[in-house]
Coordinates of C-alpha atoms and ligand atoms in Angstrom, one line a residue:
X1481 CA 23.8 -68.4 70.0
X1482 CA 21.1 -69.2 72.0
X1483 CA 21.1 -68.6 75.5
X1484 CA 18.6 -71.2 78.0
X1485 CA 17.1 -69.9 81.2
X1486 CA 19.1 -70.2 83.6
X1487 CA 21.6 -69.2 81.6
X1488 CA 19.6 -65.7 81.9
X1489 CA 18.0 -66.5 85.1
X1490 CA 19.9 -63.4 87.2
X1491 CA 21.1 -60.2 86.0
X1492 CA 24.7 -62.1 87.0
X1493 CA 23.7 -64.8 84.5
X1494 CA 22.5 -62.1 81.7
X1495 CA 25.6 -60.1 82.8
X1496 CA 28.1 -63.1 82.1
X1497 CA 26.1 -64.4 78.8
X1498 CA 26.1 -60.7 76.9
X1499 CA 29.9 -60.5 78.0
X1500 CA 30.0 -64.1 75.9
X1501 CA 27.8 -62.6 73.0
X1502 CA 30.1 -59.3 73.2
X1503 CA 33.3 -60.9 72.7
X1504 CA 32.2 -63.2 70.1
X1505 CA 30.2 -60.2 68.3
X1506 CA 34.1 -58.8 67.8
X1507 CA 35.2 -61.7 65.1
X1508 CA 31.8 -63.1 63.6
X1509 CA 28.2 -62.1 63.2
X1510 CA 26.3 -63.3 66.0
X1511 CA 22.7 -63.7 66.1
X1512 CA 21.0 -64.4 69.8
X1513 CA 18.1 -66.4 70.7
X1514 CA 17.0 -65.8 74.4
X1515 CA 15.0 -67.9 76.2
X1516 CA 12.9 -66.4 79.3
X1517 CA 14.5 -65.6 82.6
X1518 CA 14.1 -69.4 84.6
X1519 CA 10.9 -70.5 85.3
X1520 CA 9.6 -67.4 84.2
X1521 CA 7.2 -69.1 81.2
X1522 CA 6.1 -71.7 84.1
X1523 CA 4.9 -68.8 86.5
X1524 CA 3.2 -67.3 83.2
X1525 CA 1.1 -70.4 82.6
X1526 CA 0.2 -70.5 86.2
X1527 CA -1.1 -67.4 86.6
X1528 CA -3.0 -67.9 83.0
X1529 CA -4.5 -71.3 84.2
X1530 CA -4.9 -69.7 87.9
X1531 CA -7.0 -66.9 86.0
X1532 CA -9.1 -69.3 83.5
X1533 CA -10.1 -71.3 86.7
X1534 CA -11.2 -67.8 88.1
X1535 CA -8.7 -67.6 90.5
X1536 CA -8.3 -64.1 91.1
X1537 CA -6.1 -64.2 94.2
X1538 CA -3.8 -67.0 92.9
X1539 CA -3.5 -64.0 89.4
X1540 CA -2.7 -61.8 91.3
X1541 CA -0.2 -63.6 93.3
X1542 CA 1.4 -65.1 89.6
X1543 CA 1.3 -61.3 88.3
X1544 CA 3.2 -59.6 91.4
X1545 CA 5.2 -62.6 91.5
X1546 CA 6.5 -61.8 87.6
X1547 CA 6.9 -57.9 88.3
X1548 CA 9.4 -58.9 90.8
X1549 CA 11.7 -61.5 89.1
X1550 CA 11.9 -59.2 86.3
X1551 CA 12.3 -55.7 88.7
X1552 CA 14.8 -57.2 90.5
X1553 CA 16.8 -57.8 87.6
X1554 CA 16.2 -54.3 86.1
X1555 CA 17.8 -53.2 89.3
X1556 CA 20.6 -55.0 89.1
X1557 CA 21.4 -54.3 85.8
X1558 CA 20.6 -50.7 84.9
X1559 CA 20.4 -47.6 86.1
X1560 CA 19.8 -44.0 84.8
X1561 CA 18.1 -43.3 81.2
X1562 CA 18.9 -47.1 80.6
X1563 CA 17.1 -48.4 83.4
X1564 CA 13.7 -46.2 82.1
X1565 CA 14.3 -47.6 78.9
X1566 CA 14.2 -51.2 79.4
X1567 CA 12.2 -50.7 82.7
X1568 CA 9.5 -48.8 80.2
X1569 CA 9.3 -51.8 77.6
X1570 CA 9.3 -54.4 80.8
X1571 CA 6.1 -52.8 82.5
X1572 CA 4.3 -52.8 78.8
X1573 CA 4.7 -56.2 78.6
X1574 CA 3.5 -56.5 82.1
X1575 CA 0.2 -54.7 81.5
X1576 CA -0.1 -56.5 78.4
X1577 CA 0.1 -60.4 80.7
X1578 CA -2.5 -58.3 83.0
X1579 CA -4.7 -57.6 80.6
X1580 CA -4.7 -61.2 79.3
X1581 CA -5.7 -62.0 82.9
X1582 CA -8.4 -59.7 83.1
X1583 CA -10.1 -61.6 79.8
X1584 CA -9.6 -64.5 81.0
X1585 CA -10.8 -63.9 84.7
X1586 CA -14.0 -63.4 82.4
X1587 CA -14.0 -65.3 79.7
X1588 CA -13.3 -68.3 82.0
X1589 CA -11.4 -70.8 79.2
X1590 CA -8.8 -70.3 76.4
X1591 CA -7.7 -71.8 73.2
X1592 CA -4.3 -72.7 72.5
X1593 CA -4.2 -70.1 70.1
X1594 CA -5.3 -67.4 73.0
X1595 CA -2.5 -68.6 75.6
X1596 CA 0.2 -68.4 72.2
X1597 CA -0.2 -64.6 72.8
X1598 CA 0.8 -64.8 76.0
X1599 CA 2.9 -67.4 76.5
X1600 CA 6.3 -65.9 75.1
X1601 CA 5.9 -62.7 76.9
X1602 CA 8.7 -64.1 79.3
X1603 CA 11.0 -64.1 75.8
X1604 CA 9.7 -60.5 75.2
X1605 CA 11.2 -59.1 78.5
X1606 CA 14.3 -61.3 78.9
X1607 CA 15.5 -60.2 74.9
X1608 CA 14.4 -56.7 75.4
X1609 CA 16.3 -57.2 78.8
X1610 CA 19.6 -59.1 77.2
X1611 CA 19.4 -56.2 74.5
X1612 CA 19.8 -53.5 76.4
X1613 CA 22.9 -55.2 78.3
X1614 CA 24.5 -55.8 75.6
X1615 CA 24.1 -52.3 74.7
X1616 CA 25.2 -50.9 77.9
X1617 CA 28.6 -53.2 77.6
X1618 CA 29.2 -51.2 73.9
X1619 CA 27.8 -54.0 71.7
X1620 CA 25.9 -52.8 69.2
X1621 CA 22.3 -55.1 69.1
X1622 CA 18.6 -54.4 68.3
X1623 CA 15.9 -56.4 69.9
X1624 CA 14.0 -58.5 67.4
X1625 CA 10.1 -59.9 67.3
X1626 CA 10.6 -63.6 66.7
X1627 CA 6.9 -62.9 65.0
X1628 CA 8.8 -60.8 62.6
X1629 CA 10.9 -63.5 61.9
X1630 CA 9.7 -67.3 62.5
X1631 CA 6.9 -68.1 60.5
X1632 CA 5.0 -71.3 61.6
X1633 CA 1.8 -73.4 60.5
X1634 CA -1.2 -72.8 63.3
X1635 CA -0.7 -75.7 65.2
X1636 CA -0.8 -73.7 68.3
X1637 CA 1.5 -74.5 71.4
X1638 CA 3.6 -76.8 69.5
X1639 CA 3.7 -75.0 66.2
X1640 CA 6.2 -76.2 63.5
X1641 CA 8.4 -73.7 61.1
X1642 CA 7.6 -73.0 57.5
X1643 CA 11.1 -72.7 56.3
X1644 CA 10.6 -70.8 53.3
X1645 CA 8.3 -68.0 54.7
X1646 CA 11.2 -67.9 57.5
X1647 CA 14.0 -67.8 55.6
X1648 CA 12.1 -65.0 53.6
X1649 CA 11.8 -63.0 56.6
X1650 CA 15.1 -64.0 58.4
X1651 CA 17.1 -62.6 55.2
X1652 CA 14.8 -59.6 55.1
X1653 CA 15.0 -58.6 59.0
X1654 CA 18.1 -60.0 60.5
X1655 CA 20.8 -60.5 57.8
X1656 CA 20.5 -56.2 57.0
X1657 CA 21.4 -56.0 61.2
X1658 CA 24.4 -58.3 60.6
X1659 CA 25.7 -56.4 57.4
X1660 CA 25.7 -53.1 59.7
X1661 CA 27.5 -54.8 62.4
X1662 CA 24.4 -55.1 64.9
X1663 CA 23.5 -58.2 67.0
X1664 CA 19.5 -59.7 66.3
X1665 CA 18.5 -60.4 70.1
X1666 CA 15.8 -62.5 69.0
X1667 CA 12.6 -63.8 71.4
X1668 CA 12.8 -67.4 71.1
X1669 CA 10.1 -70.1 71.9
X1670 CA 7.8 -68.3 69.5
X1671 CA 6.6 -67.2 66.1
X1672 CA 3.8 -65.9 64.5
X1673 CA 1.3 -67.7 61.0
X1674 CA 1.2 -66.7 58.4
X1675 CA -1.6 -64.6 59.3
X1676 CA 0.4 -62.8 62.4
X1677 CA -1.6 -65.2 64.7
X1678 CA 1.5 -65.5 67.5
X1679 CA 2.2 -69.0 68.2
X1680 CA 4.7 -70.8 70.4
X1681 CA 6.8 -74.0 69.4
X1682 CA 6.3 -76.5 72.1
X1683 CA 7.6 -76.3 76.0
X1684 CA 11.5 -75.8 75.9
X1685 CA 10.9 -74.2 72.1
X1686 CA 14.2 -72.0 72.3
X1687 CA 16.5 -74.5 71.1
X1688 CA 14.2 -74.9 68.1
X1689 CA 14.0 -71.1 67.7
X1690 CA 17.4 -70.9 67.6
X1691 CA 18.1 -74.1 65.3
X1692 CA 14.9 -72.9 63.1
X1693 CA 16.6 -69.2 62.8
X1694 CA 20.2 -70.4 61.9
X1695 CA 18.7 -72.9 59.0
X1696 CA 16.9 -70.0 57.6
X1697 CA 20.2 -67.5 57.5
X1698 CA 22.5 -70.3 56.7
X1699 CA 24.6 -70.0 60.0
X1700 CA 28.1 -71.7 60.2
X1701 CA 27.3 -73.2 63.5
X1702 CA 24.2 -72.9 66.1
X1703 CA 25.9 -73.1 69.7
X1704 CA 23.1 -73.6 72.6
X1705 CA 24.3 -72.2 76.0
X1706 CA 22.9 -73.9 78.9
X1707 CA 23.8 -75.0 82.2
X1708 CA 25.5 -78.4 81.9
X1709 CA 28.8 -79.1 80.4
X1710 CA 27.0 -80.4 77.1
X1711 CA 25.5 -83.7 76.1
X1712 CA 26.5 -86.1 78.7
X1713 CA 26.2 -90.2 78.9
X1714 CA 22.9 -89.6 81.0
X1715 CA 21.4 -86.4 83.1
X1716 CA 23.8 -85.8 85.5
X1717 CA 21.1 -84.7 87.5
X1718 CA 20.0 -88.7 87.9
X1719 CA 23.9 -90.0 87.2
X1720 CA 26.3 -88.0 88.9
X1721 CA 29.0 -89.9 87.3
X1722 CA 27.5 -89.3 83.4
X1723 CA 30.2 -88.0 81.2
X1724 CA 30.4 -85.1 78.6
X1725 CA 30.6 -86.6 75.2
X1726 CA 32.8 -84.7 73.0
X1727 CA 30.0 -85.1 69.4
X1728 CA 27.5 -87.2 68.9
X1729 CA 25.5 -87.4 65.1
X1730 CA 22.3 -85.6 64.3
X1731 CA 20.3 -89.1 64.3
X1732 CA 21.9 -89.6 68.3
X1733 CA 20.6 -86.7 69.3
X1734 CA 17.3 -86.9 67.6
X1735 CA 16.6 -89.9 69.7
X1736 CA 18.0 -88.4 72.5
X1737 CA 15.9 -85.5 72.6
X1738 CA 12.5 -87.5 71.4
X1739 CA 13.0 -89.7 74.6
X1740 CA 13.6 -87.0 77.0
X1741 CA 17.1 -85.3 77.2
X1742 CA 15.6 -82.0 78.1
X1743 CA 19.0 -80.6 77.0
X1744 CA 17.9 -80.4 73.4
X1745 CA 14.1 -79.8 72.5
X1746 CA 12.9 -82.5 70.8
X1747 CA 12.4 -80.5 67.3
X1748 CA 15.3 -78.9 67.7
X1749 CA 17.8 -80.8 65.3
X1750 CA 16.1 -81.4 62.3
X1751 CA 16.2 -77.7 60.9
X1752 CA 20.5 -77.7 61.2
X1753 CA 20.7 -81.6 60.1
X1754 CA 18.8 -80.4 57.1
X1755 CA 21.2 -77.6 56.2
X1756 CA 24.4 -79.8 57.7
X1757 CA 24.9 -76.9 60.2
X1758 CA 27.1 -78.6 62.9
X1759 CA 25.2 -77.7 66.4
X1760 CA 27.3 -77.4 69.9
X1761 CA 26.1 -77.0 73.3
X1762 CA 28.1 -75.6 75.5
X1763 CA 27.8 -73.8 79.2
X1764 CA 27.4 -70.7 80.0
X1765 CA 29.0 -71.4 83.2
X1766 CA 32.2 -73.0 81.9
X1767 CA 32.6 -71.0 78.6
X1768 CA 36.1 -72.1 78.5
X1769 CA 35.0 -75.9 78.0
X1770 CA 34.6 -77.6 74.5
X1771 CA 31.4 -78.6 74.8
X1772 CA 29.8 -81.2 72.7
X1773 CA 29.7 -81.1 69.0
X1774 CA 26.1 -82.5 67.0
X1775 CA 27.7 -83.2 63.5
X1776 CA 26.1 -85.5 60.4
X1777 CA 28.3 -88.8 61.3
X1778 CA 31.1 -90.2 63.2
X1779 CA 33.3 -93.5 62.7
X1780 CA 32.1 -96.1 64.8
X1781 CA 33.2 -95.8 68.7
X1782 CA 34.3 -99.1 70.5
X1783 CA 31.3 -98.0 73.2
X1784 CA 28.0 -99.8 71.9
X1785 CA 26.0 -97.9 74.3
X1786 CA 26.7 -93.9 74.0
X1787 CA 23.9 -92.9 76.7
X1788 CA 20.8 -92.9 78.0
X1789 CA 17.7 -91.2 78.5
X1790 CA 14.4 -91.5 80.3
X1791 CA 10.8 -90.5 79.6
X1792 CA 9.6 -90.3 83.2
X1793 CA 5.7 -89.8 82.6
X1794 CA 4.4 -92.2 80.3
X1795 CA 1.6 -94.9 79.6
X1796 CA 1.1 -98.2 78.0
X1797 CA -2.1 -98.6 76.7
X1798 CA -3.0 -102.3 75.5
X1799 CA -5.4 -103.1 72.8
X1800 CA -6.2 -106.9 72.4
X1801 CA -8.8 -108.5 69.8
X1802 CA -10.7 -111.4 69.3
X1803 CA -8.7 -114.7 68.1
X1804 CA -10.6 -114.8 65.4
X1805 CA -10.2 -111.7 63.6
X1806 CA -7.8 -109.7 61.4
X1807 CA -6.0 -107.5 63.8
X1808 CA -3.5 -106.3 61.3
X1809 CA -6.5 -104.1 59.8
X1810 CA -7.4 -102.5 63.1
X1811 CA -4.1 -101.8 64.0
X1812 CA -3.8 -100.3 60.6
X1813 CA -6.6 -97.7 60.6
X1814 CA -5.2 -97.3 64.6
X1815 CA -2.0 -95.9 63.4
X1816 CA -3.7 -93.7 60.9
X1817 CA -5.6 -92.1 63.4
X1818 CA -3.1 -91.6 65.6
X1819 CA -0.8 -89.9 62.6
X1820 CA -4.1 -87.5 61.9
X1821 CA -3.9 -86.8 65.4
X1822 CA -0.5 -85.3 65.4
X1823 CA 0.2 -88.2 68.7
X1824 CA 4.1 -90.0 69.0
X1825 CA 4.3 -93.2 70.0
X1826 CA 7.1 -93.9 71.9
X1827 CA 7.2 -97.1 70.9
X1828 CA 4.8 -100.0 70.1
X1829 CA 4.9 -104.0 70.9
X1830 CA 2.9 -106.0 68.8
X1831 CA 2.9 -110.2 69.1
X1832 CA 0.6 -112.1 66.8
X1833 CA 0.5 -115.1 69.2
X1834 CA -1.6 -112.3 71.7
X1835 CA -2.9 -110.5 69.6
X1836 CA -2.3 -107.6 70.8
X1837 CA -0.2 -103.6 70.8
X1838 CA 1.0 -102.3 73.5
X1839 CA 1.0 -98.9 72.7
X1840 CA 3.7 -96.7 75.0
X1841 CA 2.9 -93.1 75.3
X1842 CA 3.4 -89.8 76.8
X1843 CA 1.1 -89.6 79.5
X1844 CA -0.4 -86.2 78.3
X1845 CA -1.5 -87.8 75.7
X1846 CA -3.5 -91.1 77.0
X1847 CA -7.0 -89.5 77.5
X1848 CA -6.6 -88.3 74.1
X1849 CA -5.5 -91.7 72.7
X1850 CA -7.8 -93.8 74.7
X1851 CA -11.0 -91.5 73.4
X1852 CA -9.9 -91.5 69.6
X1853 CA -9.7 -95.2 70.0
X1854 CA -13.9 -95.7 71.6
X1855 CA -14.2 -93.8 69.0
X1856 CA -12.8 -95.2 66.2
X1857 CA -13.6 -98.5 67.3
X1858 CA -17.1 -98.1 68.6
X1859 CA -18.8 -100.9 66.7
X1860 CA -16.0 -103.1 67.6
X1861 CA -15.7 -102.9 71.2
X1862 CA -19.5 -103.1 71.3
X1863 CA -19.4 -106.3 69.1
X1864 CA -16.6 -107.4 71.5
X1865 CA -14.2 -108.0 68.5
X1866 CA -11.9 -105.6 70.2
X1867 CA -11.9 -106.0 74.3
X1868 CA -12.1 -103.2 76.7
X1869 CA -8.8 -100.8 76.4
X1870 CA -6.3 -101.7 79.3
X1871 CA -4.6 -98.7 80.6
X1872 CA -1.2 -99.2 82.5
X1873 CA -0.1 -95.3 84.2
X1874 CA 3.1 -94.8 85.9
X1875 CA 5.5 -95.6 83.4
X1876 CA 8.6 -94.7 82.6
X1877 CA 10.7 -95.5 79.3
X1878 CA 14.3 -95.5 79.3
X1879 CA 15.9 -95.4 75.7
X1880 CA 19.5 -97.1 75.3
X1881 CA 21.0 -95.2 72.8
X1882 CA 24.5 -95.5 70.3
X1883 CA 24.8 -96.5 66.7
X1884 CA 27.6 -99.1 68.0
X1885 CA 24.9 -101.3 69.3
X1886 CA 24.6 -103.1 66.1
X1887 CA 26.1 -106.1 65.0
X1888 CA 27.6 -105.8 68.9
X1889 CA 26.2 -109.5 70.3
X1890 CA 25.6 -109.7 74.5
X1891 CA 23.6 -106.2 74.7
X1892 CA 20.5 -107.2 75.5
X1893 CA 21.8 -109.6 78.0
X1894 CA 24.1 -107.0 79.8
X1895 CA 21.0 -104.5 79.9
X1896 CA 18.6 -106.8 81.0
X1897 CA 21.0 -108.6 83.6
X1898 CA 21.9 -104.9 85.2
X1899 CA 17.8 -104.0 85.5
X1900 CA 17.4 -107.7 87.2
X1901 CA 20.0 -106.9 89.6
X1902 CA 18.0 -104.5 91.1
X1903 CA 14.7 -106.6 91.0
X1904 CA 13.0 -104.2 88.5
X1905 CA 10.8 -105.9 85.9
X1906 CA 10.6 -104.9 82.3
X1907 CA 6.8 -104.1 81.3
X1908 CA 7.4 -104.2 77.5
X1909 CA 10.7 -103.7 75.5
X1910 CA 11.6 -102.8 71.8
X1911 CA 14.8 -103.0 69.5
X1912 CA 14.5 -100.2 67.0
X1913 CA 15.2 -101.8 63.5
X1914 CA 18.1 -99.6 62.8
X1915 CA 19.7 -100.8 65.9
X1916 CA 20.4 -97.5 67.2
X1917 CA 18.5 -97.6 70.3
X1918 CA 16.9 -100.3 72.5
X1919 CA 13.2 -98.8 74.5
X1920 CA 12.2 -100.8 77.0
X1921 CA 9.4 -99.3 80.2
X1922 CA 9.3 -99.7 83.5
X1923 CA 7.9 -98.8 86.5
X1924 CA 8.2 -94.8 86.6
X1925 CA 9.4 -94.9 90.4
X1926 CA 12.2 -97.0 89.6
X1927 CA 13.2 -95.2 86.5
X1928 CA 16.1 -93.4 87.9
X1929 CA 17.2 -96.7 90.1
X1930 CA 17.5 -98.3 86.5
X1931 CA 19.1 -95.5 84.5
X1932 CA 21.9 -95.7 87.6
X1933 CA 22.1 -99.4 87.4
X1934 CA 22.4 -99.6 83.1
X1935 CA 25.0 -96.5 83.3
X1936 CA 27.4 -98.3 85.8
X1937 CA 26.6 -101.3 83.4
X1938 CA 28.0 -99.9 80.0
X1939 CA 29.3 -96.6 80.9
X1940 CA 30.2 -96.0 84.5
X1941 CA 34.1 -95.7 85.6
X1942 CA 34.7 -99.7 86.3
X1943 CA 32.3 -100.7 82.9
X1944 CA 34.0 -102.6 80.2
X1945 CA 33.3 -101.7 76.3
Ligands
ADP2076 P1 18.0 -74.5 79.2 O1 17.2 -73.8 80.2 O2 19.3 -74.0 79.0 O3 17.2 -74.8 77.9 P2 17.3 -77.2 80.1 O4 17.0 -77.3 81.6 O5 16.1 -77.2 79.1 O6 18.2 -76.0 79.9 O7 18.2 -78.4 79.7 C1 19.4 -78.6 80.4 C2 19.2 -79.8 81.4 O8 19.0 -81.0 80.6 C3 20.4 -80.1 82.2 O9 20.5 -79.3 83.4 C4 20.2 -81.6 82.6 O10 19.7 -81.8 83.9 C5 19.2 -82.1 81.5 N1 19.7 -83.2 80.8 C6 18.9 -84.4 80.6 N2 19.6 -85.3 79.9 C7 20.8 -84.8 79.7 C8 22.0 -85.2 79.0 N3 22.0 -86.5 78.4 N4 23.0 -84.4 78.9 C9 23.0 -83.2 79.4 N5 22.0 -82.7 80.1 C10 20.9 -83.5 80.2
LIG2077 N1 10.7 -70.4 78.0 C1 10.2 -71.5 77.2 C2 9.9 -72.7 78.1 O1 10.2 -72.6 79.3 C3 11.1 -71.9 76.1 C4 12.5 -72.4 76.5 O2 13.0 -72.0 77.6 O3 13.2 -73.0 75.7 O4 9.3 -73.6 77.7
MG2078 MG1 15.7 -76.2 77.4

């Protein structure tokens, strides 16, 4: 079970998630993955950015700010010989983020690898924090070092797993806890090499920790607690009317996650899909509702378009050659770079007519892209067989998504009719080859006009099948 932020954001929240844990803890072995108390691994970043621009003030202000959220939860939760306990193990971990400021108030940079020892201190206190709760409500649970457990490769601040060196440690340190009856209260979001070098496994990382740690013990099931009523059509956040959907497949969430669904991490599925562990999510605020259940496949729905997703920050970059040269060969060694380079393409346009990709990219990674490519190609933009790179910013991609969609004739036209409607014009557009989702980008400040307009389209209350 792993439990999101703000389903530990308040010692109400952590009060209400242990009782969940607790009474699960009585009829099957429950390991937990916490996340850090909301926001909290924001506010760390800050205040480790704040102090590697030399911002002593704006530390100091992150630091106190981090002592409080944390304090006022102790508070509220403990008191007595408890409350020294955890409040003990709290205040290390604080000394430990202000020592991390003090080096780099100095230093004046870090490398990924320096802010993966700090990043998951947030996961430090909130399991220590969940730990002792659980304790005080007569649940027997030990707090566990996700370094201990989740091995990963050094690819620092979006490290993957090595499954076999996990599953190693995972039977060695957690499944002895279970045989005894004790809950793991693991930190998620991190892990450590092979080397103990602590990394962390990309922002929103719990999920994976959680999907990563139930792969390696062989779980039954990986349920992820969080704050909405499980996957729905579309964010309810942007589509009040979005509905819950009672399972989707492994491959449907997969996309769903890679184009934005912030309710699963992005990673997240693969470890359980590998293993056929079914995966639920469910809230924490609701515990009585169903939830939705991830499974390997479903028979066919008579909905072609399941839901919908946005990636609100992204780029298209356009490359264009001369007419007179091979551009399959350029594009070829482009695609190898970019695979090197560890970059995702959301998706790509290519017409031979042009000339020329349209590259579509998170926009975090367009300097990067856009410098490997003068590099790569520095003869040929000098030579002018490649022309200048065209940068379009402000883009937003919105992924159509269900495995209905195939064979299903009209689609296209419904979706492009609805985005039309609302005079928004479609920058560049792909059809996956497996049919199971349609890409197409727009303008980011009318992405959530769009998502509104293509969910009353194909999944609102008055749309047809
Ligand atoms: P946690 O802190 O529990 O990990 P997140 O904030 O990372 O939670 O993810 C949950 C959020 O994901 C929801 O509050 C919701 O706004 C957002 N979200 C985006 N797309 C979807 C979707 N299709 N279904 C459900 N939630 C979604
Ligand atoms: N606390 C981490 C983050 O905010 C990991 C997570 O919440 O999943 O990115
Ligand atoms: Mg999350």
């Amino acid at each position: 079970m792993k439990f999101g932020g703000t389903s530990v954001g308040s010692a109400e929240r952590i009060r209400e998630a242990a009782a969940i844990v607790s009474e699960h803890a009585k009829h099957h072995e429950v390991i937990v993955v916490v996340s850090a108390l909301s926001k909290v691994t924001d506010l760390i970043l800050g205040t480790l950015t704040a102090a590697r621009s030399g911002n002593a003030a704006e530390t100091e202000k992150g630091l106190q700010e981090l002592r409080k959220r944390h304090e006022e939860v102790l508070a509220e939760l403990f008191s007595g010989a408890s409350l020294a306990n955890v409040r003990e193990a709290v205040e290390a971990t604080l000394s430990r983020m202000r020592d991390f400021c003090s080096a780099l108030l100095l230093l004046g940079s870090a490398t990924p690898q320096v802010m993966d020892k700090a990043l998951p201190l947030g996961e430090r206190m909130s399991a220590g924090i969940f730990n002792a709760c659980l304790a005080q409500s007569g649940t027997r649970s030990e707090f566990v070092d996700s370094a201990q457990v989740v091995v990963t490769d050094d690819n620092f601040g979006d490290a993957s797993p090595d499954m076999d060196a996990t599953r190693a440690k995972a039977t060695e340190v957690l499944l002895p806890l279970l045989r005894k009856a004790i809950v793991p209260v693991v930190m998620g979001y991190s892990g450590a090499t092979a080397e103990r070098q602590l990394s962390t496994l990309g922002r929103g990382g719990s999920d994976y920790s959680a999907t990563i740690v139930g792969a390696a013990v062989d779980a039954d099931e990986v349920w992820i607690w969080t704050d909405v009523d499980g996957v729905l059509t579309a964010d309810p956040r942007v589509c009040p009317d979005a509905i819950t959907l009672p399972e989707i497949t492994f491959a449907e969430a997969i996309e769903l996650s890679y184009y934005g669904a912030k309710v699963i991490h992005r990673k997240a599925i693969r470890p359980a899909m590998e293993r056929g562990i079914p995966v639920w999510i469910k809230n924490t605020f609701k515990p009585q509702l169903r939830g939705t259940k991830i499974v390997a496949s479903l028979p066919l729905s008579n909905h072609p378009v399941k839901a919908l997703t946005a990636v609100t920050d992204a780029c298209l970059v356009t490359l264009t050659t001369r007419r007179d040269v091979h551009f399959a060969e350029i594009f070829g060694r482009l695609f190898l770079r970019l695979g090197h380079e560890h970059i995702d393409v959301l998706f790509s346009t290519q017409s031979s007519s042009e000339d020329s990709l349209g590259l579509v990219l998170r926009e975090q990674d367009t300097e990067h892209v856009v410098n490997a490519i003068e590099r790569l190609f520095r003869t040929e933009l000098k030579h002018g067989v490649l022309n200048p790179v065209s940068v379009h910013r402000q883009v937003a991609v919105i992924a159509v998504l269900g495995a209905g969609m195939k064979g299903t004739c009209g689609i296209l036209g419904r979706l492009f009719s609805a985005v039309a409607r609302i005079n928004v014009s479609v920058i560049a557009v792909a059809q996956g080859a497996s049919e199971l989702n349609i890409c197409f980008a727009v303008d980011a400040a009318r992405a959530n006009d769009v998502l509104k307009a293509v969910h009353g389209e194909f999944l609102g209350s008055g749309a047809s099948a």
